[in-house]
Short mmCIF file of C-alpha atoms in Angstrom, two decimals:
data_model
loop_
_atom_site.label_atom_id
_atom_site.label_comp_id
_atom_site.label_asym_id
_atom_site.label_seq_id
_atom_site.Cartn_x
_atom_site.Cartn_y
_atom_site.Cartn_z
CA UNK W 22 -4.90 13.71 -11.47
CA UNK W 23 -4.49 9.86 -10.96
CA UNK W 24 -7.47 7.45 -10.24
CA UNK W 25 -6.61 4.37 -7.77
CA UNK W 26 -8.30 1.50 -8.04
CA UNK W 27 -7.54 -1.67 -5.46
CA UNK W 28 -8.53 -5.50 -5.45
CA UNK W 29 -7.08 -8.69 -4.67
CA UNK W 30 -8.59 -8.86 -0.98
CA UNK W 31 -10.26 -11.29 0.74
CA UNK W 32 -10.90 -13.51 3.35
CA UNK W 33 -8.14 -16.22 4.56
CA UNK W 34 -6.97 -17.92 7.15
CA UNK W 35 -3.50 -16.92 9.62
CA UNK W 36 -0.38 -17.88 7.58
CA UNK W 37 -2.03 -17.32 4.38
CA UNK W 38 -0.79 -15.11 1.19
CA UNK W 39 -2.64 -12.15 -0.52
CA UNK W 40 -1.65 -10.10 -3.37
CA UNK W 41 -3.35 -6.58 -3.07
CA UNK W 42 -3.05 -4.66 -6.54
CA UNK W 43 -3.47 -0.93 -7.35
CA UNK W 44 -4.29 -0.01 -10.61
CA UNK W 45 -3.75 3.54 -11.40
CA UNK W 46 -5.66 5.35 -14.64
CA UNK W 47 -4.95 9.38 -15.25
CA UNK W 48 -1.72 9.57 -15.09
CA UNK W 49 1.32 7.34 -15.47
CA UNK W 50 1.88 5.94 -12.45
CA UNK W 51 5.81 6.66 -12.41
CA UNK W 52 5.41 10.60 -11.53
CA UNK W 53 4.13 9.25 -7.95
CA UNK W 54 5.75 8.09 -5.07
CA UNK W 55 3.22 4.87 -3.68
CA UNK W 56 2.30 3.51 -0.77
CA UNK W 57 -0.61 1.40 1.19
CA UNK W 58 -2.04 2.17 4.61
CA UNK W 59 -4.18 0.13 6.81
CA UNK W 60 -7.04 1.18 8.55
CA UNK W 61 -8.60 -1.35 11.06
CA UNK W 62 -12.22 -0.96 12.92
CA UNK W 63 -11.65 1.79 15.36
CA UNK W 64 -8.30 2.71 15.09
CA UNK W 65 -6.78 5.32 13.25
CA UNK W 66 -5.23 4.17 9.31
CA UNK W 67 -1.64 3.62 9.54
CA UNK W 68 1.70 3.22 7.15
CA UNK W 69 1.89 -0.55 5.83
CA UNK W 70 4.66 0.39 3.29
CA UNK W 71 5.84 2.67 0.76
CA UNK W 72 7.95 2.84 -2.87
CA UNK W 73 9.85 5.51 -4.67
CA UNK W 74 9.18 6.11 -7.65
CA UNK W 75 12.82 4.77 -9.19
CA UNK W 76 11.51 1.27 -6.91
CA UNK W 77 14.86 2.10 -5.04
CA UNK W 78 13.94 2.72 -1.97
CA UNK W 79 11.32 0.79 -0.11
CA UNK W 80 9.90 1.39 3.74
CA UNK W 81 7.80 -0.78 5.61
CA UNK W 82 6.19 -0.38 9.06
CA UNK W 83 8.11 -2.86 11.26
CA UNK W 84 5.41 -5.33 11.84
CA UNK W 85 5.20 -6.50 8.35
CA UNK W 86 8.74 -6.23 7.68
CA UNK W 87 10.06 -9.86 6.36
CA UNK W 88 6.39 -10.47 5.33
CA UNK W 89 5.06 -7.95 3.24
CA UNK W 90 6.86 -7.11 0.01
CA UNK W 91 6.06 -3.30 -2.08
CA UNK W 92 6.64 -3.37 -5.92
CA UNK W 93 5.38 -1.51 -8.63
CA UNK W 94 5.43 -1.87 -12.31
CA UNK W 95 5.20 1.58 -13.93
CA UNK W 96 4.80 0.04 -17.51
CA UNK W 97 1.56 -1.75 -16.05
CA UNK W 98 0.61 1.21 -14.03
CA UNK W 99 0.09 -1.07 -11.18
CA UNK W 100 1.38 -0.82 -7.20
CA UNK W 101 1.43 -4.17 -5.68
CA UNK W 102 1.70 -5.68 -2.16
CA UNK W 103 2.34 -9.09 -1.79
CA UNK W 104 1.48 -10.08 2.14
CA UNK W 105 2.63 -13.40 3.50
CA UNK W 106 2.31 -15.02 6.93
CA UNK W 107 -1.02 -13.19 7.61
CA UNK W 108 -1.84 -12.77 11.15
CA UNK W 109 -5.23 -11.77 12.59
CA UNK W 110 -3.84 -8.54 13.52
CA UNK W 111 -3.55 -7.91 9.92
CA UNK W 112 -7.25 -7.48 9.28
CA UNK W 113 -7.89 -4.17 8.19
CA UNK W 114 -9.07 -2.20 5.12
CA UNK W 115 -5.79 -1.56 2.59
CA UNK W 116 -5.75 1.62 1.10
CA UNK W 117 -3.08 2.53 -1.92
CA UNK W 118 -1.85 6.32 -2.15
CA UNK W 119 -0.17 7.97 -4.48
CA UNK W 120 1.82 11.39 -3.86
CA UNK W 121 3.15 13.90 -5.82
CA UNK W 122 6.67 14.91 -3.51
CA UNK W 123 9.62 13.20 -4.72
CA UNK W 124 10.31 12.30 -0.68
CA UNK W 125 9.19 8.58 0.68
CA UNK W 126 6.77 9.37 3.47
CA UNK W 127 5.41 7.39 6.11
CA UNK W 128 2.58 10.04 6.74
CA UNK W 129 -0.59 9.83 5.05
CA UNK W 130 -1.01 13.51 5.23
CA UNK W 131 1.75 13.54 2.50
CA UNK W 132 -0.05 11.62 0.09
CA UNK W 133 -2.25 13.28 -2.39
CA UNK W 134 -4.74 10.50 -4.20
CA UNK W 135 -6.33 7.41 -2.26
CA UNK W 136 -8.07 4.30 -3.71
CA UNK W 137 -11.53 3.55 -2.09
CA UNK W 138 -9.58 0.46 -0.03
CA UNK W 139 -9.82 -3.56 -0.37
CA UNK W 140 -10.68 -5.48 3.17
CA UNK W 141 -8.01 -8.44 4.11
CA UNK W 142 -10.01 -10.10 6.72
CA UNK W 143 -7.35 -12.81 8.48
CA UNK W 144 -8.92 -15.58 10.16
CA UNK W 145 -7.62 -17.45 13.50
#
């Protein structure tokens, strides 16, 4: 079993920069596939982006494509998400996910451990 841990949120203002980080502890981080949902104040928590485990392939839902950027570093243990050019629409609480299938999914029912999310509040 892995243990997720996320920081790096915050407040700032529209065309700003944060750099989320997941820190995993358990388990190497390599035996999971990772990704980081959104979940904003009354909707439902949504696919931001995703990593195999190799780093080879990448998704990312198609708003943030061009802006957000996945990576991992399995000798750190650590998931990253680097988000430029915030927009207010980007306000939400991140969650990271791990998952145990080998397959890249969008769908949070496929992944298996959660962090307890980091809020990215972007300002107008």
């Amino acid at each position: 079993q892995v243990q997720l841990v996320e920081s790096g949120g915050g407040s700032v203002q529209a065309g700003g920069s944060l750099r989320l980080s997941c820190a995993a502890s358990g388990r190497t981080l390599s035996s999971y596939v990772m990704g980081w949902f959104r979940q904003a104040p009354g909707k439902e928590r949504e696919f931001v982006a995703a990593v195999s485990r190799s780093t080879s392939i990448t998704y990312y839902l198609d708003s943030v494509k061009g802006r957000f950027t996945i990576s991992r570093d399995n000798a750190k243990n650590t998931v990253y998400l680097q988000m430029n050019s915030l927009k207010p629409e980007d306000t939400a609480v991140y969650y990271c996910a791990a998952a145990v299938s080998y397959y890249v999914s969008r769908r949070a029912s496929e992944y298996d451990y959660w962090g307890q999310g980091t809020q990215v509040t972007v300002s107008s």
